Tab-separated table of C-alpha atoms in Angstrom:
chain	number	residue	atom	x	y	z
L	1	MET	CA	102.405	94.440	-226.446
L	2	LYS	CA	105.421	92.524	-227.616
L	3	PRO	CA	108.816	93.781	-226.547
L	4	PRO	CA	111.061	95.135	-229.352
L	5	HIS	CA	113.614	92.738	-230.813
L	6	ASN	CA	116.977	93.469	-232.437
L	7	ARG	CA	117.890	92.392	-235.897
L	8	ASN	CA	118.857	88.860	-234.569
L	9	GLY	CA	115.364	88.394	-233.109
L	10	ARG	CA	116.553	88.846	-229.498
L	11	ILE	CA	115.071	91.239	-227.035
L	12	SER	CA	117.157	94.453	-226.722
L	13	PRO	CA	118.921	94.977	-223.371
L	14	TRP	CA	117.078	98.211	-222.668
L	15	ALA	CA	113.687	96.762	-223.378
L	16	LEU	CA	114.469	93.794	-221.123
L	17	GLY	CA	115.359	96.251	-218.316
L	18	LEU	CA	112.181	98.172	-218.789
L	19	LEU	CA	110.206	95.002	-218.678
L	20	LEU	CA	111.762	93.780	-215.490
L	21	ALA	CA	111.122	97.182	-213.882
L	22	VAL	CA	107.448	97.193	-214.742
L	23	THR	CA	107.121	93.660	-213.543
L	24	LEU	CA	108.995	94.137	-210.146
L	25	ALA	CA	107.727	97.525	-209.266
L	26	PRO	CA	104.477	96.392	-207.667
L	27	ILE	CA	106.360	93.825	-205.576
L	28	ALA	CA	108.887	96.360	-204.406
L	29	LEU	CA	106.128	98.794	-203.394
L	30	TYR	CA	104.459	95.984	-201.513
L	31	LEU	CA	107.523	95.075	-199.626
L	32	LEU	CA	108.774	98.689	-198.974
L	33	PRO	CA	107.221	99.079	-195.527
L	34	ASP	CA	108.775	95.821	-194.336
L	35	LEU	CA	112.103	96.762	-195.850
L	36	ASN	CA	112.026	100.049	-194.073
L	37	ARG	CA	111.142	98.396	-190.852
L	38	ILE	CA	114.071	96.026	-191.171
L	39	ALA	CA	116.484	98.959	-191.791
L	40	GLU	CA	115.257	100.936	-188.778
L	41	PRO	CA	117.538	100.622	-185.762
L	42	GLN	CA	116.117	98.093	-183.259
L	43	SER	CA	117.548	99.968	-180.192
L	44	ARG	CA	117.851	103.737	-179.716
L	45	PRO	CA	118.479	105.440	-176.400
L	46	PRO	CA	115.969	108.131	-175.173
L	47	THR	CA	116.675	111.799	-176.066
L	48	PHE	CA	116.525	114.465	-173.417
L	49	GLY	CA	116.199	118.240	-173.603
L	50	ILE	CA	118.088	120.555	-171.296
L	51	THR	CA	116.840	123.905	-170.139
L	52	LEU	CA	118.641	126.452	-167.974
L	53	LEU	CA	116.355	127.538	-165.195
L	54	ASP	CA	116.073	131.180	-164.111
L	55	ILE	CA	118.040	131.901	-161.016
L	56	ASP	CA	117.005	134.580	-158.551
L	57	ARG	CA	120.256	136.575	-157.958
L	58	SER	CA	118.693	139.382	-155.929
L	59	VAL	CA	120.701	138.404	-152.891
L	60	THR	CA	124.069	139.745	-153.584
L	61	GLU	CA	125.671	139.980	-150.013
L	62	SER	CA	125.187	136.517	-148.758
L	63	PRO	CA	128.463	134.937	-147.288
L	64	PRO	CA	129.807	131.730	-148.763
L	65	THR	CA	128.670	128.462	-147.263
L	66	LEU	CA	130.760	126.420	-144.891
L	67	GLY	CA	133.664	124.758	-146.763
L	68	MET	CA	133.266	126.956	-149.860
L	69	GLU	CA	136.122	128.590	-151.785
L	70	LEU	CA	135.491	131.290	-154.310
L	71	SER	CA	136.870	131.434	-157.827
L	72	ALA	CA	138.348	134.425	-159.496
L	73	GLU	CA	134.873	135.152	-160.745
L	74	SER	CA	133.334	134.675	-157.323
L	75	PHE	CA	131.517	131.454	-158.177
L	76	GLY	CA	131.661	128.759	-155.517
L	77	THR	CA	133.747	125.601	-155.262
L	78	VAL	CA	132.812	122.880	-152.667
L	79	THR	CA	134.374	119.535	-152.676
L	80	ARG	CA	134.205	118.306	-149.109
L	81	ALA	CA	131.547	118.369	-146.332
L	82	PRO	CA	130.883	116.285	-143.229
L	83	ALA	CA	128.435	113.420	-143.597
L	84	VAL	CA	125.377	113.104	-141.466
L	85	ARG	CA	122.586	110.724	-140.819
L	86	ALA	CA	118.934	111.487	-141.257
L	87	PRO	CA	115.777	110.178	-139.730
L	88	MET	CA	114.375	107.427	-142.054
L	89	VAL	CA	111.300	108.355	-143.921
L	90	ASP	CA	108.424	105.944	-143.888
L	91	PRO	CA	108.030	104.974	-147.571
L	92	ARG	CA	104.190	105.171	-147.199
L	93	VAL	CA	104.451	108.917	-146.284
L	94	GLY	CA	106.493	110.284	-149.089
L	95	ARG	CA	109.438	112.570	-149.428
L	96	GLY	CA	107.938	116.097	-149.477
L	97	THR	CA	108.132	118.881	-151.943
L	98	SER	CA	110.598	120.805	-154.085
L	99	GLY	CA	110.763	124.002	-155.875
L	100	LEU	CA	113.252	122.950	-158.540
L	101	ALA	CA	115.285	126.032	-157.961
L	102	VAL	CA	118.476	127.510	-156.413
L	103	GLU	CA	117.923	129.297	-153.086
L	104	PRO	CA	118.513	133.038	-153.467
L	105	GLY	CA	121.038	132.993	-150.607
L	106	VAL	CA	123.433	130.849	-152.590
L	107	ALA	CA	122.535	131.658	-156.151
L	108	ARG	CA	125.390	134.147	-156.590
L	109	PHE	CA	127.840	131.307	-156.238
L	110	VAL	CA	126.213	129.179	-159.075
L	111	ARG	CA	126.834	129.778	-162.738
L	112	THR	CA	123.697	127.934	-163.928
L	113	TRP	CA	121.128	125.362	-162.940
L	114	PRO	CA	120.062	122.954	-165.634
L	115	SER	CA	117.061	120.737	-165.707
L	116	ALA	CA	116.386	117.766	-168.074
L	117	PHE	CA	113.125	116.531	-169.621
L	118	LEU	CA	112.202	113.632	-171.822
L	119	VAL	CA	111.951	114.496	-175.570
L	120	ASP	CA	111.857	111.087	-177.283
L	121	GLU	CA	111.333	107.695	-175.423
L	122	GLY	CA	113.705	105.955	-177.857
L	123	ILE	CA	113.542	102.178	-178.650
L	124	ARG	CA	114.781	99.641	-176.090
L	125	PRO	CA	113.619	96.075	-176.714
L	126	GLU	CA	112.421	94.398	-173.581
L	127	VAL	CA	113.519	97.243	-171.400
L	128	SER	CA	111.287	100.205	-170.179
L	129	THR	CA	112.236	103.629	-171.547
L	130	LEU	CA	113.824	105.042	-168.423
L	131	ALA	CA	115.537	101.915	-167.246
L	132	LEU	CA	118.883	103.343	-168.159
L	133	ARG	CA	122.092	101.515	-167.375
L	134	PRO	CA	121.212	100.127	-163.861
L	135	GLU	CA	124.856	99.884	-162.969
L	136	ASP	CA	125.152	103.618	-162.961
L	137	PHE	CA	122.230	104.157	-160.601
L	138	PRO	CA	122.846	103.502	-156.915
L	139	GLY	CA	125.999	103.441	-154.884
L	140	GLY	CA	128.525	105.611	-153.240
L	141	GLY	CA	129.385	108.930	-154.808
L	142	ARG	CA	129.780	112.554	-154.211
L	143	LEU	CA	128.420	115.810	-155.556
L	144	VAL	CA	130.907	118.646	-155.882
L	145	LEU	CA	130.452	122.221	-156.954
L	146	ARG	CA	133.446	123.443	-159.054
L	147	ASP	CA	133.607	127.000	-160.093
L	148	GLY	CA	129.859	127.346	-159.808
L	149	CYS	CA	128.826	124.036	-161.625
L	150	LEU	CA	127.382	120.966	-160.130
L	151	ARG	CA	129.329	117.728	-160.865
L	152	ILE	CA	129.197	114.038	-159.821
L	153	VAL	CA	132.057	111.974	-158.665
L	154	LYS	CA	131.341	108.270	-158.577
L	155	GLN	CA	133.263	105.068	-158.220
L	156	GLY	CA	134.010	103.380	-161.604
L	157	TRP	CA	133.903	106.638	-163.475
L	158	GLU	CA	137.088	107.891	-165.009
L	159	GLU	CA	136.223	111.560	-164.491
L	160	GLU	CA	133.773	113.931	-163.072
L	161	ARG	CA	130.494	114.519	-164.900
L	162	LEU	CA	128.305	117.552	-165.157
L	163	ALA	CA	125.144	116.946	-163.153
L	164	VAL	CA	121.793	117.691	-164.945
L	165	PRO	CA	118.891	117.034	-162.636
L	166	PHE	CA	116.064	115.082	-164.028
L	167	GLN	CA	113.867	115.066	-161.059
L	168	HIS	CA	112.809	117.825	-158.593
L	169	LEU	CA	116.053	118.826	-156.982
L	170	ASP	CA	116.989	122.126	-155.360
L	171	MET	CA	120.329	123.669	-154.245
L	172	PHE	CA	120.159	125.307	-150.888
L	173	ARG	CA	121.961	126.056	-147.548
L	174	ASP	CA	121.095	123.451	-144.991
L	175	PRO	CA	120.406	124.476	-141.323
L	176	GLU	CA	123.978	123.930	-140.442
L	177	GLY	CA	125.268	126.180	-143.051
L	178	TYR	CA	126.496	123.689	-145.683
L	179	LEU	CA	125.419	123.712	-149.365
L	180	ALA	CA	123.072	120.888	-150.079
L	181	VAL	CA	121.051	119.332	-153.009
L	182	GLY	CA	117.654	117.561	-152.707
L	183	GLU	CA	114.115	118.358	-151.869
L	184	SER	CA	114.388	121.573	-149.737
L	185	GLY	CA	110.872	121.358	-148.551
L	186	GLY	CA	111.040	117.628	-148.103
L	187	ALA	CA	112.448	114.938	-145.916
L	188	GLU	CA	116.148	115.248	-144.732
L	189	GLU	CA	116.706	111.650	-145.974
L	190	TYR	CA	116.369	112.896	-149.625
L	191	ARG	CA	118.998	115.472	-149.451
L	192	LEU	CA	122.742	115.456	-149.631
L	193	ARG	CA	125.364	117.924	-148.769
L	194	ILE	CA	127.660	118.926	-151.717
L	195	GLY	CA	131.000	117.169	-150.883
L	196	GLU	CA	129.361	114.711	-148.349
L	197	THR	CA	130.564	111.106	-148.778
L	198	GLY	CA	128.555	107.926	-148.100
L	199	GLY	CA	125.349	108.987	-149.783
L	200	HIS	CA	123.461	107.223	-152.617
L	201	ILE	CA	123.459	109.075	-155.985
L	202	MET	CA	121.211	107.742	-158.763
L	203	ALA	CA	122.705	109.175	-162.032
L	204	SER	CA	123.165	107.845	-165.522
L	205	PRO	CA	125.691	109.094	-168.165
L	206	VAL	CA	124.280	110.435	-171.360
L	207	GLU	CA	126.224	111.292	-174.501
L	208	ASP	CA	125.932	114.697	-176.091
L	209	GLU	CA	124.163	113.413	-179.201
L	210	TYR	CA	121.083	112.528	-177.048
L	211	LEU	CA	120.940	115.873	-175.324
L	212	GLU	CA	119.203	118.878	-176.909
L	213	GLY	CA	120.204	122.218	-175.630
L	214	ILE	CA	123.632	120.914	-174.358
L	215	ALA	CA	125.506	123.729	-176.149
L	216	GLU	CA	124.129	126.430	-173.857
L	217	LEU	CA	125.129	124.417	-170.745
L	218	ARG	CA	128.666	123.959	-172.075
L	219	GLN	CA	129.017	127.713	-172.596
L	220	HIS	CA	128.702	128.003	-168.824
L	221	CYS	CA	130.335	124.719	-167.538
L	222	GLY	CA	132.794	123.531	-170.142
L	223	ASP	CA	133.219	120.213	-171.920
L	224	ALA	CA	133.020	117.604	-169.173
L	225	PRO	CA	130.772	114.594	-170.029
L	226	VAL	CA	127.160	114.767	-168.700
L	227	ALA	CA	125.105	112.610	-166.350
L	228	LEU	CA	121.423	112.788	-165.616
L	229	LEU	CA	120.888	113.077	-161.796
L	230	TYR	CA	117.784	111.298	-160.751
L	231	GLN	CA	117.970	111.189	-156.913
L	232	VAL	CA	120.169	111.809	-154.050
L	233	LYS	CA	119.711	110.024	-150.753
L	234	ARG	CA	121.472	110.292	-147.416
L	235	LEU	CA	122.033	107.179	-145.298
L	236	PRO	CA	119.236	107.282	-142.695
L	237	ASP	CA	119.225	106.138	-139.109
L	238	CYS	CA	118.254	102.401	-139.033
L	239	SER	CA	118.872	101.577	-135.368
L	240	ALA	CA	117.703	98.247	-134.076
L	241	GLU	CA	114.924	99.999	-132.193
L	242	PHE	CA	113.832	101.860	-135.314
L	243	LEU	CA	113.628	98.655	-137.352
L	244	ARG	CA	111.678	96.855	-134.648
L	245	THR	CA	109.218	99.651	-134.571
L	246	SER	CA	109.030	99.793	-138.303
L	247	GLU	CA	108.363	96.002	-138.519
L	248	ALA	CA	105.604	96.158	-135.966
L	249	GLU	CA	103.893	99.011	-137.856
L	250	GLY	CA	104.416	97.076	-141.156
L	251	VAL	CA	102.568	93.971	-139.694
L	252	LYS	CA	99.617	96.168	-138.675
L	253	TYR	CA	99.544	97.934	-142.107
L	254	ARG	CA	99.825	94.652	-144.039
L	255	ALA	CA	96.902	93.113	-141.951
L	256	ALA	CA	94.812	96.300	-142.544
L	257	PHE	CA	95.707	96.249	-146.382
L	258	GLU	CA	94.624	92.610	-146.715
L	259	ALA	CA	91.441	93.135	-144.706
L	260	GLN	CA	90.295	96.224	-146.711
L	261	LYS	CA	91.236	94.561	-149.907
L	262	GLU	CA	89.075	91.597	-149.204
L	263	GLU	CA	86.121	93.727	-148.065
L	264	SER	CA	86.491	95.751	-151.344
L	265	LEU	CA	86.626	92.672	-153.533
L	266	ALA	CA	83.524	91.196	-151.703
L	267	CYS	CA	81.645	94.418	-152.304
L	268	GLN	CA	82.516	94.384	-156.037
L	269	ARG	CA	81.493	90.747	-156.356
L	270	GLY	CA	78.128	91.559	-154.685
L	271	ASN	CA	77.486	94.469	-157.148
L	272	GLU	CA	78.329	92.207	-160.125
L	273	GLU	CA	76.079	89.390	-158.910
L	274	ARG	CA	73.118	91.743	-158.263
L	275	ALA	CA	73.620	93.474	-161.600
L	276	ALA	CA	73.621	90.003	-163.434
L	277	LYS	CA	70.360	88.970	-161.651
L	278	GLU	CA	68.634	92.307	-162.405
L	279	GLN	CA	69.679	92.070	-166.026
L	280	GLN	CA	68.418	88.516	-166.323
L	281	ALA	CA	65.008	89.554	-164.768
L	282	GLY	CA	64.708	92.517	-167.054
L	283	GLY	CA	63.495	94.788	-164.317
L	284	PRO	CA	64.930	98.181	-163.093
L	285	ARG	CA	68.702	98.397	-162.367
L	286	THR	CA	69.889	99.223	-158.821
L	287	PRO	CA	72.876	101.597	-158.439
L	288	PRO	CA	76.043	99.788	-157.335
L	289	VAL	CA	76.985	100.021	-153.635
L	290	PRO	CA	79.965	102.172	-153.102
L	291	CYS	CA	82.958	99.867	-152.299
L	292	PRO	CA	85.859	100.871	-150.011
L	293	PRO	CA	89.001	101.762	-151.928
L	294	PHE	CA	92.171	99.705	-151.711
L	295	LEU	CA	94.977	101.020	-149.538
L	296	SER	CA	98.335	101.694	-151.056
L	297	PRO	CA	100.243	98.452	-151.416
L	298	PRO	CA	102.614	97.783	-148.486
L	299	PRO	CA	106.201	98.547	-149.320
L	300	PRO	CA	108.491	95.674	-150.055
L	301	PRO	CA	110.626	94.317	-147.181
L	302	GLU	CA	113.838	95.857	-148.655
L	303	ALA	CA	112.255	99.381	-148.504
L	304	VAL	CA	112.680	99.222	-144.729
L	305	GLY	CA	116.302	98.602	-143.558
L	306	GLY	CA	118.554	96.371	-145.699
L	307	ASP	CA	121.100	98.110	-147.819
L	308	ILE	CA	119.509	101.495	-147.991
L	309	CYS	CA	120.548	102.368	-144.450
L	310	ARG	CA	123.028	101.383	-141.698
L	311	HIS	CA	122.927	101.225	-137.927
L	312	PRO	CA	123.852	104.615	-136.522
L	313	ASP	CA	126.980	103.295	-134.894
L	314	THR	CA	128.367	101.920	-138.164
L	315	PRO	CA	130.934	104.313	-139.780
L	316	VAL	CA	129.704	106.172	-142.861
L	317	PRO	CA	131.482	104.617	-145.846
L	318	GLU	CA	133.840	106.951	-147.685
L	319	GLY	CA	132.948	107.929	-151.281
L	320	PRO	CA	135.436	108.398	-154.163
C-alpha cells in the first residue's frame, strides 16, 4: 500500500509517523527485555521483616536486675555492668541452644522484643546476600537497655541504634543477677551482659526503607535508627595453657581428619572402579561398599586464639 501524499506529491507528516511506528514496533518489542534489564538497579540491599515476639509477662513481682534503674512506667534501664571472661568454646562443639525469647523473670522490664527475618535477598554484585557492611560487624561495643528497649552503642556510630536480633538471641538474668543477651541455653562465651564493655557485637545498620514492620516497633521504642544484631560474644579465657592444650588437640584432630578423608576417598575410588568393570562386563552389578563419612573440616587457625580472645591477665578493653 502506498502512503498518502499531499498536493505537492510529498508524504504527509502523520502518514510518515505512522509508517515509522509500524516499522520500528517489532524492533522495540524485541529489545524491550534488554532495555528493562538495563533500567533495573544493579545493586539493591536485602529487605528484612520485623516481627514483635510474644512476651510472657506472667511474673509481675520479680525484682530489677543488678544495675537496673526503673523508668516512670517501670520499664528497665541498664547502661553499665562489670565485664567477665568466659571459658572458650571449642569451635567443633558448637554454641548451644536458644529459645529466642525474653525470660519471664525480666519480661516486665522490657517494652518489646523484635526479631528480624529475610524477606528479599536483594541484588549485590560479587557479594553474597548477607555480607552486609563488614566494617559494622566485629569490634568493641556495648548493649544498653533504655526505657525497656534494647540498643547498641558502638565506636564509629554517631548515636545509639535500636537492636533487632536476626539470630537466636534471648534476654535473661545471668547467674550473678545481671541482665544478659545471648543464647541462654548455650555457651557462656556467646552471651553478653547488658552494659558490659569489651565484648564483640556483630551488627549492621539498616535503613527504614528496607525494614517491613518497622512502624510497630517504633510505636514502642521511638525513632532511633535500627541495626540488625547478629551475634554477641564475650572475650573468652585464652591462657597460654589453654592455647597449648587446644593446639595439641587440633594436631590430633587434623591428623584424624586427613586419615579418614583418605580412607573415604579410597573407598569411593574402589566403588567407582568396580562399577566400571562390571558395566563393561555386562554382568550383575554389586552394591557399593559403604564408605566412612568425612569428619567436619578442622577450624581455621584463627578460630582458636588470635584476636577473638585475650590472655586472662590482660585488661578487658573498654567499649564506647
